[in-house]
Amino acid sequence: MVSVELIYFPGCPHVDSARAHLREALNEVGREGEWTEIDLDAQDVPDRVRDCPSPTVLVGGRDVDGPAPGVGGRSCRMGGAPSVRSIVRALESARQATASRRTPTPL
C-alpha cells in the first residue's frame, strides 16, 4: 500500500483542513483513514521533507500539489490545504501505478 504523509508545523492555520481533506479523500477511494504525520518542528524530521511548506500531503513520497516553487525553510503553503480532488487524483494514480507493476505482461 502506498504511503500517505501529512507534513505540517504546529500552529499552521490550514492543518485541520488538510486532515479533513485527507479523511474525505481516503474515504472516497475506499481506503482506511490512516496516514503518517510529520511535525516540522520535531528534532528527527527527515531531510526529504524539511523544506516542505505546511501543510503538505505526500502520496508515495510525492507532493499531491506538485513541488512548491521558491519554498525554503518554514513556510505556509500558498493556497492553503491541498484539495480533496488533488489528494484523490494522487491516490488513484499511485494505485494504478502499483497495479500495473503487479500485472504480468503477456508474452
mmCIF file with all atom_site columns, C-alpha atoms in Angstrom:
data_model
loop_
_atom_site.group_PDB
_atom_site.id
_atom_site.type_symbol
_atom_site.label_atom_id
_atom_site.label_alt_id
_atom_site.label_comp_id
_atom_site.label_asym_id
_atom_site.label_entity_id
_atom_site.label_seq_id
_atom_site.pdbx_PDB_ins_code
_atom_site.Cartn_x
_atom_site.Cartn_y
_atom_site.Cartn_z
_atom_site.occupancy
_atom_site.B_iso_or_equiv
_atom_site.pdbx_formal_charge
_atom_site.auth_seq_id
_atom_site.auth_comp_id
_atom_site.auth_asym_id
_atom_site.auth_atom_id
_atom_site.pdbx_PDB_model_num
ATOM 1   C CA . MET A 1 1   ? 0.000   0.000   0.000   1.00 0.00 ? 1   MET A CA 1
ATOM 2   C CA . VAL A 1 2   ? 1.302   3.426   -0.924  1.00 0.00 ? 2   VAL A CA 1
ATOM 3   C CA . SER A 1 3   ? 2.373   5.727   1.905   1.00 0.00 ? 3   SER A CA 1
ATOM 4   C CA . VAL A 1 4   ? 0.407   8.855   2.777   1.00 0.00 ? 4   VAL A CA 1
ATOM 5   C CA . GLU A 1 5   ? 2.048   11.583  4.854   1.00 0.00 ? 5   GLU A CA 1
ATOM 6   C CA . LEU A 1 6   ? 0.923   14.934  6.209   1.00 0.00 ? 6   LEU A CA 1
ATOM 7   C CA . ILE A 1 7   ? 3.780   17.391  6.719   1.00 0.00 ? 7   ILE A CA 1
ATOM 8   C CA . TYR A 1 8   ? 2.981   20.380  8.925   1.00 0.00 ? 8   TYR A CA 1
ATOM 9   C CA . PHE A 1 9   ? 4.183   22.694  11.642  1.00 0.00 ? 9   PHE A CA 1
ATOM 10  C CA . PRO A 1 10  ? 2.214   23.272  14.851  1.00 0.00 ? 10  PRO A CA 1
ATOM 11  C CA . GLY A 1 11  ? 0.003   26.334  14.659  1.00 0.00 ? 11  GLY A CA 1
ATOM 12  C CA . CYS A 1 12  ? -0.419  26.093  10.889  1.00 0.00 ? 12  CYS A CA 1
ATOM 13  C CA . PRO A 1 13  ? -3.834  27.594  10.152  1.00 0.00 ? 13  PRO A CA 1
ATOM 14  C CA . HIS A 1 14  ? -4.516  25.038  7.385   1.00 0.00 ? 14  HIS A CA 1
ATOM 15  C CA . VAL A 1 15  ? -3.511  21.746  9.026   1.00 0.00 ? 15  VAL A CA 1
ATOM 16  C CA . ASP A 1 16  ? -7.016  20.932  10.288  1.00 0.00 ? 16  ASP A CA 1
ATOM 17  C CA . SER A 1 17  ? -8.396  21.434  6.767   1.00 0.00 ? 17  SER A CA 1
ATOM 18  C CA . ALA A 1 18  ? -5.636  19.179  5.411   1.00 0.00 ? 18  ALA A CA 1
ATOM 19  C CA . ARG A 1 19  ? -6.629  16.437  7.880   1.00 0.00 ? 19  ARG A CA 1
ATOM 20  C CA . ALA A 1 20  ? -10.300 16.762  6.897   1.00 0.00 ? 20  ALA A CA 1
ATOM 21  C CA . HIS A 1 21  ? -9.399  16.656  3.190   1.00 0.00 ? 21  HIS A CA 1
ATOM 22  C CA . LEU A 1 22  ? -7.240  13.571  3.774   1.00 0.00 ? 22  LEU A CA 1
ATOM 23  C CA . ARG A 1 23  ? -10.072 11.773  5.590   1.00 0.00 ? 23  ARG A CA 1
ATOM 24  C CA . GLU A 1 24  ? -12.527 12.611  2.821   1.00 0.00 ? 24  GLU A CA 1
ATOM 25  C CA . ALA A 1 25  ? -10.126 11.626  0.011   1.00 0.00 ? 25  ALA A CA 1
ATOM 26  C CA . LEU A 1 26  ? -9.167  8.321   1.627   1.00 0.00 ? 26  LEU A CA 1
ATOM 27  C CA . ASN A 1 27  ? -12.827 7.526   2.198   1.00 0.00 ? 27  ASN A CA 1
ATOM 28  C CA . GLU A 1 28  ? -13.629 8.375   -1.431  1.00 0.00 ? 28  GLU A CA 1
ATOM 29  C CA . VAL A 1 29  ? -11.090 5.856   -2.739  1.00 0.00 ? 29  VAL A CA 1
ATOM 30  C CA . GLY A 1 30  ? -12.205 3.194   -0.235  1.00 0.00 ? 30  GLY A CA 1
ATOM 31  C CA . ARG A 1 31  ? -9.092  3.254   1.899   1.00 0.00 ? 31  ARG A CA 1
ATOM 32  C CA . GLU A 1 32  ? -8.818  3.367   5.678   1.00 0.00 ? 32  GLU A CA 1
ATOM 33  C CA . GLY A 1 33  ? -8.216  6.855   7.037   1.00 0.00 ? 33  GLY A CA 1
ATOM 34  C CA . GLU A 1 34  ? -4.611  6.262   8.064   1.00 0.00 ? 34  GLU A CA 1
ATOM 35  C CA . TRP A 1 35  ? -1.619  8.422   7.341   1.00 0.00 ? 35  TRP A CA 1
ATOM 36  C CA . THR A 1 36  ? 1.639   9.417   8.970   1.00 0.00 ? 36  THR A CA 1
ATOM 37  C CA . GLU A 1 37  ? 2.044   12.918  10.334  1.00 0.00 ? 37  GLU A CA 1
ATOM 38  C CA . ILE A 1 38  ? 5.429   14.620  10.385  1.00 0.00 ? 38  ILE A CA 1
ATOM 39  C CA . ASP A 1 39  ? 5.842   17.679  12.614  1.00 0.00 ? 39  ASP A CA 1
ATOM 40  C CA . LEU A 1 40  ? 8.381   20.021  11.018  1.00 0.00 ? 40  LEU A CA 1
ATOM 41  C CA . ASP A 1 41  ? 9.365   21.258  14.489  1.00 0.00 ? 41  ASP A CA 1
ATOM 42  C CA . ALA A 1 42  ? 10.398  17.778  15.658  1.00 0.00 ? 42  ALA A CA 1
ATOM 43  C CA . GLN A 1 43  ? 14.104  17.067  16.080  1.00 0.00 ? 43  GLN A CA 1
ATOM 44  C CA . ASP A 1 44  ? 14.023  13.924  13.948  1.00 0.00 ? 44  ASP A CA 1
ATOM 45  C CA . VAL A 1 45  ? 12.443  15.454  10.812  1.00 0.00 ? 45  VAL A CA 1
ATOM 46  C CA . PRO A 1 46  ? 13.656  13.580  7.735   1.00 0.00 ? 46  PRO A CA 1
ATOM 47  C CA . ASP A 1 47  ? 15.753  15.740  5.400   1.00 0.00 ? 47  ASP A CA 1
ATOM 48  C CA . ARG A 1 48  ? 13.492  14.852  2.460   1.00 0.00 ? 48  ARG A CA 1
ATOM 49  C CA . VAL A 1 49  ? 10.597  16.859  3.988   1.00 0.00 ? 49  VAL A CA 1
ATOM 50  C CA . ARG A 1 50  ? 12.460  19.591  5.845   1.00 0.00 ? 50  ARG A CA 1
ATOM 51  C CA . ASP A 1 51  ? 11.702  22.254  3.210   1.00 0.00 ? 51  ASP A CA 1
ATOM 52  C CA . CYS A 1 52  ? 8.066   21.305  2.556   1.00 0.00 ? 52  CYS A CA 1
ATOM 53  C CA . PRO A 1 53  ? 5.542   24.074  3.167   1.00 0.00 ? 53  PRO A CA 1
ATOM 54  C CA . SER A 1 54  ? 2.811   23.468  5.739   1.00 0.00 ? 54  SER A CA 1
ATOM 55  C CA . PRO A 1 55  ? 0.575   21.641  5.143   1.00 0.00 ? 55  PRO A CA 1
ATOM 56  C CA . THR A 1 56  ? 1.916   19.256  2.512   1.00 0.00 ? 56  THR A CA 1
ATOM 57  C CA . VAL A 1 57  ? 0.344   15.908  1.643   1.00 0.00 ? 57  VAL A CA 1
ATOM 58  C CA . LEU A 1 58  ? 2.676   13.318  0.156   1.00 0.00 ? 58  LEU A CA 1
ATOM 59  C CA . VAL A 1 59  ? 1.383   10.188  -1.567  1.00 0.00 ? 59  VAL A CA 1
ATOM 60  C CA . GLY A 1 60  ? 4.126   7.713   -2.299  1.00 0.00 ? 60  GLY A CA 1
ATOM 61  C CA . GLY A 1 61  ? 6.641   10.426  -1.409  1.00 0.00 ? 61  GLY A CA 1
ATOM 62  C CA . ARG A 1 62  ? 5.258   12.915  -3.960  1.00 0.00 ? 62  ARG A CA 1
ATOM 63  C CA . ASP A 1 63  ? 3.580   16.211  -3.172  1.00 0.00 ? 63  ASP A CA 1
ATOM 64  C CA . VAL A 1 64  ? -0.055  15.968  -4.349  1.00 0.00 ? 64  VAL A CA 1
ATOM 65  C CA . ASP A 1 65  ? 0.080   19.613  -5.462  1.00 0.00 ? 65  ASP A CA 1
ATOM 66  C CA . GLY A 1 66  ? 3.491   19.341  -7.093  1.00 0.00 ? 66  GLY A CA 1
ATOM 67  C CA . PRO A 1 67  ? 6.635   20.968  -5.763  1.00 0.00 ? 67  PRO A CA 1
ATOM 68  C CA . ALA A 1 68  ? 6.090   24.327  -4.124  1.00 0.00 ? 68  ALA A CA 1
ATOM 69  C CA . PRO A 1 69  ? 8.023   26.999  -6.064  1.00 0.00 ? 69  PRO A CA 1
ATOM 70  C CA . GLY A 1 70  ? 10.593  29.044  -4.206  1.00 0.00 ? 70  GLY A CA 1
ATOM 71  C CA . VAL A 1 71  ? 9.991   27.427  -0.846  1.00 0.00 ? 71  VAL A CA 1
ATOM 72  C CA . GLY A 1 72  ? 12.798  27.082  1.621   1.00 0.00 ? 72  GLY A CA 1
ATOM 73  C CA . GLY A 1 73  ? 12.602  26.734  5.363   1.00 0.00 ? 73  GLY A CA 1
ATOM 74  C CA . ARG A 1 74  ? 9.452   27.061  7.430   1.00 0.00 ? 74  ARG A CA 1
ATOM 75  C CA . SER A 1 75  ? 6.614   28.483  5.362   1.00 0.00 ? 75  SER A CA 1
ATOM 76  C CA . CYS A 1 76  ? 2.892   28.160  4.713   1.00 0.00 ? 76  CYS A CA 1
ATOM 77  C CA . ARG A 1 77  ? 1.624   26.571  1.529   1.00 0.00 ? 77  ARG A CA 1
ATOM 78  C CA . MET A 1 78  ? 0.234   29.161  -0.845  1.00 0.00 ? 78  MET A CA 1
ATOM 79  C CA . GLY A 1 79  ? -3.468  28.494  -1.331  1.00 0.00 ? 79  GLY A CA 1
ATOM 80  C CA . GLY A 1 80  ? -3.931  26.574  1.924   1.00 0.00 ? 80  GLY A CA 1
ATOM 81  C CA . ALA A 1 81  ? -4.501  22.850  2.323   1.00 0.00 ? 81  ALA A CA 1
ATOM 82  C CA . PRO A 1 82  ? -4.316  20.513  -0.672  1.00 0.00 ? 82  PRO A CA 1
ATOM 83  C CA . SER A 1 83  ? -7.791  19.862  -2.086  1.00 0.00 ? 83  SER A CA 1
ATOM 84  C CA . VAL A 1 84  ? -9.688  16.610  -1.737  1.00 0.00 ? 84  VAL A CA 1
ATOM 85  C CA . ARG A 1 85  ? -9.592  16.311  -5.542  1.00 0.00 ? 85  ARG A CA 1
ATOM 86  C CA . SER A 1 86  ? -5.780  16.617  -5.733  1.00 0.00 ? 86  SER A CA 1
ATOM 87  C CA . ILE A 1 87  ? -5.368  14.004  -2.983  1.00 0.00 ? 87  ILE A CA 1
ATOM 88  C CA . VAL A 1 88  ? -7.833  11.615  -4.660  1.00 0.00 ? 88  VAL A CA 1
ATOM 89  C CA . ARG A 1 89  ? -6.063  12.069  -8.004  1.00 0.00 ? 89  ARG A CA 1
ATOM 90  C CA . ALA A 1 90  ? -2.688  11.251  -6.402  1.00 0.00 ? 90  ALA A CA 1
ATOM 91  C CA . LEU A 1 91  ? -4.100  8.199   -4.591  1.00 0.00 ? 91  LEU A CA 1
ATOM 92  C CA . GLU A 1 92  ? -5.711  6.858   -7.761  1.00 0.00 ? 92  GLU A CA 1
ATOM 93  C CA . SER A 1 93  ? -2.552  7.462   -9.785  1.00 0.00 ? 93  SER A CA 1
ATOM 94  C CA . ALA A 1 94  ? -0.429  5.659   -7.181  1.00 0.00 ? 94  ALA A CA 1
ATOM 95  C CA . ARG A 1 95  ? -2.896  2.764   -7.056  1.00 0.00 ? 95  ARG A CA 1
ATOM 96  C CA . GLN A 1 96  ? -2.835  2.416   -10.861 1.00 0.00 ? 96  GLN A CA 1
ATOM 97  C CA . ALA A 1 97  ? 0.967   2.539   -10.933 1.00 0.00 ? 97  ALA A CA 1
ATOM 98  C CA . THR A 1 98  ? 1.163   -0.159  -8.257  1.00 0.00 ? 98  THR A CA 1
ATOM 99  C CA . ALA A 1 99  ? -1.377  -2.343  -10.084 1.00 0.00 ? 99  ALA A CA 1
ATOM 100 C CA . SER A 1 100 ? 0.458   -2.026  -13.405 1.00 0.00 ? 100 SER A CA 1
ATOM 101 C CA . ARG A 1 101 ? 3.711   -3.152  -11.764 1.00 0.00 ? 101 ARG A CA 1
ATOM 102 C CA . ARG A 1 102 ? 1.945   -6.250  -10.432 1.00 0.00 ? 102 ARG A CA 1
ATOM 103 C CA . THR A 1 103 ? 0.215   -7.186  -13.678 1.00 0.00 ? 103 THR A CA 1
ATOM 104 C CA . PRO A 1 104 ? 2.380   -9.527  -15.738 1.00 0.00 ? 104 PRO A CA 1
ATOM 105 C CA . THR A 1 105 ? 2.902   -8.535  -19.337 1.00 0.00 ? 105 THR A CA 1
ATOM 106 C CA . PRO A 1 106 ? 1.695   -11.174 -21.816 1.00 0.00 ? 106 PRO A CA 1
ATOM 107 C CA . LEU A 1 107 ? 4.426   -12.746 -23.909 1.00 0.00 ? 107 LEU A CA 1
#
